[in-house]
Coordinates of C-alpha atoms in Angstrom, one line a residue:
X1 CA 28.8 -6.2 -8.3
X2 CA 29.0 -4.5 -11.8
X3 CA 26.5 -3.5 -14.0
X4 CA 25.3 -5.3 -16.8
X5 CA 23.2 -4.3 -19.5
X6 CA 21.4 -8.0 -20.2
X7 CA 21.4 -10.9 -18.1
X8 CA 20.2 -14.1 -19.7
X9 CA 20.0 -17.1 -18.3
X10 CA 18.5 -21.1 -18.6
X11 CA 16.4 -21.2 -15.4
X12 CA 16.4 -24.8 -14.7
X13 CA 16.8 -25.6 -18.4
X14 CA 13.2 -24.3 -19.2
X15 CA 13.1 -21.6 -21.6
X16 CA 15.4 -18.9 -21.0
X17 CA 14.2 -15.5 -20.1
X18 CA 16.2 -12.1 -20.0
X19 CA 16.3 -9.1 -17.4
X20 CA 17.5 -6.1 -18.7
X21 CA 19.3 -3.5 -15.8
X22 CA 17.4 -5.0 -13.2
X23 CA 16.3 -3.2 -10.2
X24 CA 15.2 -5.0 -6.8
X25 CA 12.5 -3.9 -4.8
X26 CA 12.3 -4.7 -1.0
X27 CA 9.7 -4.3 0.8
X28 CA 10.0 -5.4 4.4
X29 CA 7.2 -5.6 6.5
X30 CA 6.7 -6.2 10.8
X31 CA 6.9 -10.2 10.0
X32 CA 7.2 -10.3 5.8
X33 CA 9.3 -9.5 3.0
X34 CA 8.1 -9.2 0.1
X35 CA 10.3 -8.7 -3.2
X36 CA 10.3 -8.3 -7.0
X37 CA 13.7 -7.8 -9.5
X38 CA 12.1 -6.0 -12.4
X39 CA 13.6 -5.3 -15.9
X40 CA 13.5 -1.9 -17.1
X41 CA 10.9 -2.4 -19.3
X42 CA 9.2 -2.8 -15.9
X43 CA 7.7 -6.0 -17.1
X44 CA 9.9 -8.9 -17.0
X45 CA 9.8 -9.9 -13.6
X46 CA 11.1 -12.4 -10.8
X47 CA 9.1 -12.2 -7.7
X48 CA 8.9 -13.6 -4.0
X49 CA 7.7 -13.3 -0.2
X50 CA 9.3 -14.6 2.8
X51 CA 6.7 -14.8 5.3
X52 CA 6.0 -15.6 9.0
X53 CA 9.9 -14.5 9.9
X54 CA 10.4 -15.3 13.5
X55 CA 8.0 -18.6 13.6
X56 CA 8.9 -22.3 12.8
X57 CA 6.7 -21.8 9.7
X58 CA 9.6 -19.3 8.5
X59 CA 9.7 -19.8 4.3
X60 CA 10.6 -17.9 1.4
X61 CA 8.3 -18.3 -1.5
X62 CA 10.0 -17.5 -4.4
X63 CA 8.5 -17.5 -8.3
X64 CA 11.5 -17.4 -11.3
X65 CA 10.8 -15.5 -14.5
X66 CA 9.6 -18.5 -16.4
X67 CA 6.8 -19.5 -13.8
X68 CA 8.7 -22.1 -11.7
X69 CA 7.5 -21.8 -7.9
X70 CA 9.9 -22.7 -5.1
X71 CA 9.4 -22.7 -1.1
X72 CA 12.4 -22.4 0.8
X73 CA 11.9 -23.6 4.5
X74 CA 13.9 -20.5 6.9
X75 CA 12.4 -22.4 10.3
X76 CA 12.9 -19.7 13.2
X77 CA 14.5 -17.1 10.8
X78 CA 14.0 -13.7 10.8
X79 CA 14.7 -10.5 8.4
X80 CA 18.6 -10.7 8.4
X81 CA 18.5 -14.4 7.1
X82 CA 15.4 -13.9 5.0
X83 CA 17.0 -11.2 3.9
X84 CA 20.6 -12.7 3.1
X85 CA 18.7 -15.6 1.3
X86 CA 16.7 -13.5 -1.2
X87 CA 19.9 -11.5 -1.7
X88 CA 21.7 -15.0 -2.8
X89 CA 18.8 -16.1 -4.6
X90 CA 19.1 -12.9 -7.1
X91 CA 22.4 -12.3 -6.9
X92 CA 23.5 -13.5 -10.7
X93 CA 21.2 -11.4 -12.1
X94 CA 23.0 -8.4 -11.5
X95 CA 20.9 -6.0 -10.1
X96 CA 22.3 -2.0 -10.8
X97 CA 19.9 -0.4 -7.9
X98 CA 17.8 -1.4 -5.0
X99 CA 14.5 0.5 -4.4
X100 CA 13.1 0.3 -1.0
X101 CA 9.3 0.6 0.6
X102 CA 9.7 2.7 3.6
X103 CA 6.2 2.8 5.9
X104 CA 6.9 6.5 7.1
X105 CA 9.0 9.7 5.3
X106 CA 7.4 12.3 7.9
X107 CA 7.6 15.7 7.1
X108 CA 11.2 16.0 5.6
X109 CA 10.4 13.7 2.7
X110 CA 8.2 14.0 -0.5
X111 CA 9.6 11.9 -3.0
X112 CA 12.2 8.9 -3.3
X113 CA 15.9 9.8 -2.4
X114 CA 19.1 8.2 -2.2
X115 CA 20.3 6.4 0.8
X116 CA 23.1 8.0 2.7
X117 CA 23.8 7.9 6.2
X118 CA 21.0 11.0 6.9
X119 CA 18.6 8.9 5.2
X120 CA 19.2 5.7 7.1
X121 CA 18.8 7.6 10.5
X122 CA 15.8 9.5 9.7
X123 CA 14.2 6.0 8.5
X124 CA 15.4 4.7 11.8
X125 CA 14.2 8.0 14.2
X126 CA 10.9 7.8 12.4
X127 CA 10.0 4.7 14.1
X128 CA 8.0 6.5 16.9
X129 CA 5.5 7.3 14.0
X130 CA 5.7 3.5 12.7
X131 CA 7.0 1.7 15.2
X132 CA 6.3 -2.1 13.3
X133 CA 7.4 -1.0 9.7
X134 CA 10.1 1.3 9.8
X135 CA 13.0 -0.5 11.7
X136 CA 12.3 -3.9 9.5
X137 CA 12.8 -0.8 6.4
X138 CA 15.9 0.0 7.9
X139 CA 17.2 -3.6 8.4
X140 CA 16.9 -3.9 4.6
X141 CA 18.7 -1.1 4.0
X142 CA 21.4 -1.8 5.8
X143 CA 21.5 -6.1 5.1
X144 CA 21.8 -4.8 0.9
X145 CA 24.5 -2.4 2.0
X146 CA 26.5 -5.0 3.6
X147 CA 26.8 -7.4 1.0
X148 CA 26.8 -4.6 -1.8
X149 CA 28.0 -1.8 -0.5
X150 CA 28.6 -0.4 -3.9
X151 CA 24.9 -0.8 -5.5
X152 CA 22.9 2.5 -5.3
X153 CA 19.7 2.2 -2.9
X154 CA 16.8 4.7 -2.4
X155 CA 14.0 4.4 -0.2
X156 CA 10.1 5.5 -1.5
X157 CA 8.2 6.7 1.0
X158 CA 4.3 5.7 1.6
X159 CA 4.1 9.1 3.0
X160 CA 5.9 11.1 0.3
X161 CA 2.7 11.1 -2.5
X162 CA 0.5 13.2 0.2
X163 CA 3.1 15.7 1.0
X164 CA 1.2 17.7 -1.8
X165 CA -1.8 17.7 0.8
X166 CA -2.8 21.7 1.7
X167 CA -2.4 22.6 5.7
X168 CA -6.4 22.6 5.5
X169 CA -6.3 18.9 4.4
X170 CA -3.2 17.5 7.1
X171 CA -3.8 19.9 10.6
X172 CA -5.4 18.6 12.9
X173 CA -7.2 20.4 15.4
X174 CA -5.0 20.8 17.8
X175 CA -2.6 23.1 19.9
X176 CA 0.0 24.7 16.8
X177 CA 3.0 23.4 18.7
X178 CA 2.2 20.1 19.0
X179 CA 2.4 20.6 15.1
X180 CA 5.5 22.8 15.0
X181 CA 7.1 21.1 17.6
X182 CA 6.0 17.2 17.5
X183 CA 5.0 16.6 14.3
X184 CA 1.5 15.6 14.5
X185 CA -0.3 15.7 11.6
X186 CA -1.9 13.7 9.1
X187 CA 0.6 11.9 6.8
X188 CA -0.8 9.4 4.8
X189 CA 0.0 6.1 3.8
X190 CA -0.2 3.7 0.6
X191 CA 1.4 6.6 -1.4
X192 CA 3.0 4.2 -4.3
X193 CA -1.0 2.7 -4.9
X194 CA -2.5 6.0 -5.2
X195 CA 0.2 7.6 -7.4
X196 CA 0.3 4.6 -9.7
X197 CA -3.5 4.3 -10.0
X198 CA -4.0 7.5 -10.5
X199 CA -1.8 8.3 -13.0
X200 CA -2.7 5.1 -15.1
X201 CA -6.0 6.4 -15.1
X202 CA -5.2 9.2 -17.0
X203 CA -3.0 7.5 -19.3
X204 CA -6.5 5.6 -20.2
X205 CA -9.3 7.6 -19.9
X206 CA -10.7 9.4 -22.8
X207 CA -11.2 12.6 -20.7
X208 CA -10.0 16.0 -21.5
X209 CA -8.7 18.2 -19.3
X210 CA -7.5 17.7 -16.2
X211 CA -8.6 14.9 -14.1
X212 CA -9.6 14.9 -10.6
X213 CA -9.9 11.0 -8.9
X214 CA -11.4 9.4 -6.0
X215 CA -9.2 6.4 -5.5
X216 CA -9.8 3.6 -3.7
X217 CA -7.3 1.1 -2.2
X218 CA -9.0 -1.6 -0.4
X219 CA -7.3 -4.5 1.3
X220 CA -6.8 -5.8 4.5
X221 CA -5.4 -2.2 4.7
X222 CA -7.8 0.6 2.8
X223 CA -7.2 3.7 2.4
X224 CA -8.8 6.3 -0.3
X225 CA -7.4 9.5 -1.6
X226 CA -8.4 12.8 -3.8
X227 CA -6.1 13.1 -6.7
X228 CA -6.1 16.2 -8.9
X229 CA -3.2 16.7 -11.9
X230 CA -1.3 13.8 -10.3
X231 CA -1.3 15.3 -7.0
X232 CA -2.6 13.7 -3.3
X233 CA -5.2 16.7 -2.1
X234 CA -6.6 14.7 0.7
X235 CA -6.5 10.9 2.1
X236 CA -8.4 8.7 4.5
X237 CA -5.5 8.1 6.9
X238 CA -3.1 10.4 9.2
X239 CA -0.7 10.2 11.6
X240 CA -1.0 6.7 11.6
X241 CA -2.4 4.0 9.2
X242 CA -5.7 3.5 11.8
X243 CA -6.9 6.6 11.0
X244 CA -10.0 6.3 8.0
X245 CA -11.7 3.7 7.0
X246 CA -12.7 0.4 8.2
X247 CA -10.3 -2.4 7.7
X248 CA -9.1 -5.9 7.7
X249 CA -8.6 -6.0 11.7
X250 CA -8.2 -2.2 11.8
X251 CA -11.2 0.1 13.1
X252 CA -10.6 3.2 11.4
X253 CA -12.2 6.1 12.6
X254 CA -13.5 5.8 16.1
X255 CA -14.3 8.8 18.8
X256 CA -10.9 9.8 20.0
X257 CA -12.3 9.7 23.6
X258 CA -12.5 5.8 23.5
X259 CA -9.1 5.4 24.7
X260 CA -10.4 7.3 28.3
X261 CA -13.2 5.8 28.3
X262 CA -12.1 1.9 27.8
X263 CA -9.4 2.7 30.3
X264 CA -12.3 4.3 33.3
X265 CA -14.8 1.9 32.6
X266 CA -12.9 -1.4 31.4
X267 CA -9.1 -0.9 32.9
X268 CA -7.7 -1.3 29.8
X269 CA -4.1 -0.1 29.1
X270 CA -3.4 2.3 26.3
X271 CA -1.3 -0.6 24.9
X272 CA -4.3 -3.3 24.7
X273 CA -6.7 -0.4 23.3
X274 CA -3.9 -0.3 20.4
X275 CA -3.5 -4.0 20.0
X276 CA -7.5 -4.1 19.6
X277 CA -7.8 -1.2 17.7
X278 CA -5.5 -2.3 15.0
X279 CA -5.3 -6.2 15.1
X280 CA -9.0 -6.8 16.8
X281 CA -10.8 -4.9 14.8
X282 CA -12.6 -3.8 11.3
X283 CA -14.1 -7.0 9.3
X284 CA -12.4 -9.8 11.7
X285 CA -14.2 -7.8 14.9
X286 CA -17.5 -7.0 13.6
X287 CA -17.9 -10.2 11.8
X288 CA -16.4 -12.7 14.8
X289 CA -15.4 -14.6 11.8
X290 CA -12.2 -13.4 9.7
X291 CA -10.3 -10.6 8.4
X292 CA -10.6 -12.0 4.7
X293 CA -14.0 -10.4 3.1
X294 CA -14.4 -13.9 0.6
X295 CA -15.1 -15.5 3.9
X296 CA -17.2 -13.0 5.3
X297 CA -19.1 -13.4 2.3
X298 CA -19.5 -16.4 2.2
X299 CA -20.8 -16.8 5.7
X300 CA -23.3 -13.7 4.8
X301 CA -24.1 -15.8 2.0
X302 CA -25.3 -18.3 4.5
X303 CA -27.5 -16.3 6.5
X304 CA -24.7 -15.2 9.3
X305 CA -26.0 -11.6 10.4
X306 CA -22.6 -10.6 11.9
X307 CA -21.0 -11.1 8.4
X308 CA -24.0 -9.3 6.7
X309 CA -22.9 -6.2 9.1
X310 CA -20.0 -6.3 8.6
X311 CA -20.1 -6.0 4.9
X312 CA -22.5 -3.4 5.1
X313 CA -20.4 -1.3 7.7
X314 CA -17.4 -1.8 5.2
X315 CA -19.0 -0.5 1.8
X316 CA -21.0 2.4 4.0
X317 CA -18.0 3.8 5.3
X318 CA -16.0 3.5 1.9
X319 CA -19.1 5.0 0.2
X320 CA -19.2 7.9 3.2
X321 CA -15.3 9.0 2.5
X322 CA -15.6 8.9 -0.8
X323 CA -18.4 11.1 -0.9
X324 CA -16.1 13.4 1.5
X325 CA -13.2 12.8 -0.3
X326 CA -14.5 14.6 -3.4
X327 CA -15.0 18.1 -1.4
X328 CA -11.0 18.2 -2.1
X329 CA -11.2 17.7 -5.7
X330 CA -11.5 21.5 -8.4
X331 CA -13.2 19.0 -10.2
X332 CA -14.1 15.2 -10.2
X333 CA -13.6 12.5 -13.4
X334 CA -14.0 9.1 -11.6
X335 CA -13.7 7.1 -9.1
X336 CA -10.7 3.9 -9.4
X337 CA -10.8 0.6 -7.2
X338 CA -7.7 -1.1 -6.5
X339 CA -6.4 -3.8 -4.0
X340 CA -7.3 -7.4 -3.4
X341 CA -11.2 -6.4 -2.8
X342 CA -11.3 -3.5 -5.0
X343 CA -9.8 -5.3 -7.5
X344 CA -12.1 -8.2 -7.5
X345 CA -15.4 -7.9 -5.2
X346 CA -17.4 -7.3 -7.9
X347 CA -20.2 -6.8 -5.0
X348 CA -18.5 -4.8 -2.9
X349 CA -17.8 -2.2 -5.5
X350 CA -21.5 -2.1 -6.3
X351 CA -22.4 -1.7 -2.9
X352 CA -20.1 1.2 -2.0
X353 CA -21.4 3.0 -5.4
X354 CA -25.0 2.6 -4.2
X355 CA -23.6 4.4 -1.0
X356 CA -23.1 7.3 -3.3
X357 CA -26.1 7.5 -4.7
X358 CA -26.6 10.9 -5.2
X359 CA -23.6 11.4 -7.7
X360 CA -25.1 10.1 -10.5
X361 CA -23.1 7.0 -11.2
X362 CA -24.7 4.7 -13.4
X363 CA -23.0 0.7 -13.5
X364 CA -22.6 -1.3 -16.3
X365 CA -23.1 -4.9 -14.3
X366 CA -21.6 -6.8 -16.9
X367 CA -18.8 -4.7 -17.4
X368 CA -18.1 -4.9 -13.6
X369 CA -18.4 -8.6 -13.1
X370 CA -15.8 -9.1 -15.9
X371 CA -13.3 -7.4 -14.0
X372 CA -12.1 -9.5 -11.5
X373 CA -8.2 -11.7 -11.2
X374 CA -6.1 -8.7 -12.3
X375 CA -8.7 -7.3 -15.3
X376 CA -8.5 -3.6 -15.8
X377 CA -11.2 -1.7 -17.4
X378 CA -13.6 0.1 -16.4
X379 CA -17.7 0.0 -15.8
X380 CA -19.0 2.9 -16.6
X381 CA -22.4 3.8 -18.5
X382 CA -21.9 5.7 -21.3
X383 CA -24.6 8.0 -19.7
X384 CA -22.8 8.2 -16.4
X385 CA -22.0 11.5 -14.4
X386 CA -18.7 9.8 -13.2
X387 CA -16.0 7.4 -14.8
X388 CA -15.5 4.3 -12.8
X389 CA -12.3 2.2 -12.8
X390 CA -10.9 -1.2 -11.6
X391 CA -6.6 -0.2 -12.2
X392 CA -4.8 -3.6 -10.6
X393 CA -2.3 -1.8 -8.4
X394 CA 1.5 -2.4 -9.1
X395 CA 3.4 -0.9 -6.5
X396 CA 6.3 -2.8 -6.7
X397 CA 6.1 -1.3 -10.5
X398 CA 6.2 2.1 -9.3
X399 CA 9.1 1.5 -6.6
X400 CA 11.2 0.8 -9.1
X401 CA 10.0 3.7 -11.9
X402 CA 10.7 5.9 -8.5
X403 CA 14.5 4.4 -7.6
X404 CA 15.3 5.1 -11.5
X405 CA 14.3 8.4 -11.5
X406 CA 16.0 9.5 -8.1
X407 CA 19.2 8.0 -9.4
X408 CA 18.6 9.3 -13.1
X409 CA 18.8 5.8 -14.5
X410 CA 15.8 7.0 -17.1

């Protein structure tokens, strides 16, 4: 495929829209892709998911530049079609580079890099540290390389943002060879959120100097991080994404002895610990009721005490590593919520901030319940001892500034 500068085009004969050196972003997950082609200007945009690969309900949800939504039925399929129907869906565009999401760099990588053959197998070996995430990565890799072998791809790491971590912040307490020699230690995960948030939070502010953040990406996956001069200085997760705080079906932290003890008292295997532990757990288990905090809330709404709890539990423990979080930081300007319930449970931020009540924080409730469906701003008192931010993440966005940069297209 060769490069070209502007592709225009008459989508459907609506109005036509333009891409300018498009660069694809894939980011395969255990049973999902999800994708975006995005201009340079990183604005213009085509985007799509395929989702529940492997099931009849197999489809490819695909939205074109000028708005039009389309559902392509894959029944059965599984990432190699998915992946060789998005491929034909884009390919007139003319893509120049493919940036990939990869779940887990370990310790060799801290920023994007080009594929090459090393590449690909250390994305494939590091699959004993993310066993669901990084072999559907490396099936991307590989379906873009052979249809286009000639199109430059790099892979962005979730890891590679916390490599800046200090020893203090990623050792665990634990014999040194199982470090030196194994690997364990705490990595880090939704690298690509807490750079882009972070860093657009100092593009905004009106605060000297340099700025120290408590950032908070809460999904059905959370995670939170201490960011000083653009750099990771702690995070909630580790070795693993279960690690931190409470999740979608995730527990987070739990007493590392639970494993034994399930296993004596319950005869549990290892293997269904893990399963409940990451898919049983966090809102869905504590509630009974779902993974999705707008239900939750809605049921607590309604009197249901489970769902009360679980809300509770959630903005505590948010509140509780936040409030750790900060020891990392020379010096602290704000705290930043992002994801799909930091960026719009306006409740849920004002809970975890009364967590944190000793901080000083004074919220502006109007200015908070403003910034919900993609709003950014942020919700601070002009008297308060801490900024406070809601930054929509765009990590797609920052896949692509990364695959630039690592192939010097900027």
């Amino acid at each position: 495929m060769s490069a070209s500068p502007t592709t225009t085009f008459d989508d459907k004969n609506t109005e036509t829209s333009s891409l300018t050196n498009p660069t694809l972003v894939l980011n395969c997950g255990s049973s999902s892709i999800k994708y975006a082609l995005i201009s340079d200007d990183n604005a213009t945009r085509i985007t799509g998911l395929a989702e529940n690969l492997g099931l009849d309900t197999a489809r490819i949800k695909h939205t074109t530049l000028n708005g039009e939504k389309l559902e392509i039925s894959i029944s059965g399929g599984r990432h190699e079609l998915a992946l060789q129907k998005i491929l034909e869906l884009l390919e007139q565009y003319q893509f120049i580079a493919v940036g990939h999401r990869v779940v887990h760099g370990g310790r060799e990588y801290s920023e994007a890099v080009r594929v090459d053959d090393h590449v690909l197998d250390e994305v494939k070996r590091l699959k004993v540290l993310a066993p669901l995430h990084n072999p559907a990565n490396a099936l991307g890799i590989e379906a873009v390389k052979a249809i286009y072998p000639d199109i430059p791809q790099v892979v962005v790491f979730d890891t590679a943002f916390h490599q800046t971590m200090p020893p203090v912040a990623f050792r665990y307490a634990i014999p040194k060879d199982l470090y030196e020699e194994h690997k364990i230690r705490r990595y880090g995960f939704h690298g690509t959120s807490h750079a882009y948030v972070s860093e657009r939070a100092s593009e905004i502010t009106e605060a000297s100097a340099t700025h120290g953040w408590l950032t908070a990406h809460l999904g059905n996956g959370c995670s939170a991080a201490a960011v000083y001069d653009g750099k990771s200085l702690d995070t909630s997760m580790g070795l693993t994404p279960l690690e931190g705080l409470m999740m979608g079906t995730r527990s987070g932290d739990v007493d590392p002895s639970l494993h034994i003890h399930l296993k004596r008292q319950l005869g549990m295997s290892l293997e269904d610990i893990d399963t409940m532990l990451n898919k049983e757990s966090g809102l869905l288990g504590i509630s009974g009721l779902s993974n999705d905090l707008r239900t939750i809330e809605q049921a607590a709404s309604e009197g249901h005490q489970e769902a009360k709890l679980a809300i509770e539990m959630f903005c505590y423990r948010v509140g509780k590593y936040l409030a750790s979080l900060s020891c990392a930081l020379p010096e602290l300007t704000g705290i930043i919520f992002t994801g799909g319930i930091g960026e719009n449970s306006v409740s849920t931020r004002a809970r975890i901030l009364d967590v944190m009540r000793h901080f000083g924080i004074k919220v502006d409730a109007d200015k908070n319940a403003k910034l919900v469906g993609g709003n950014e701003g942020s919700f601070h008192n002009s008297d308060s001892s801490l900024e406070l931010w809601v930054i929509p993440t765009d990590e797609e966005g920052r896949i692509a500034q990364e695959t630039r940069e690592a192939l010097n297209l900027v």
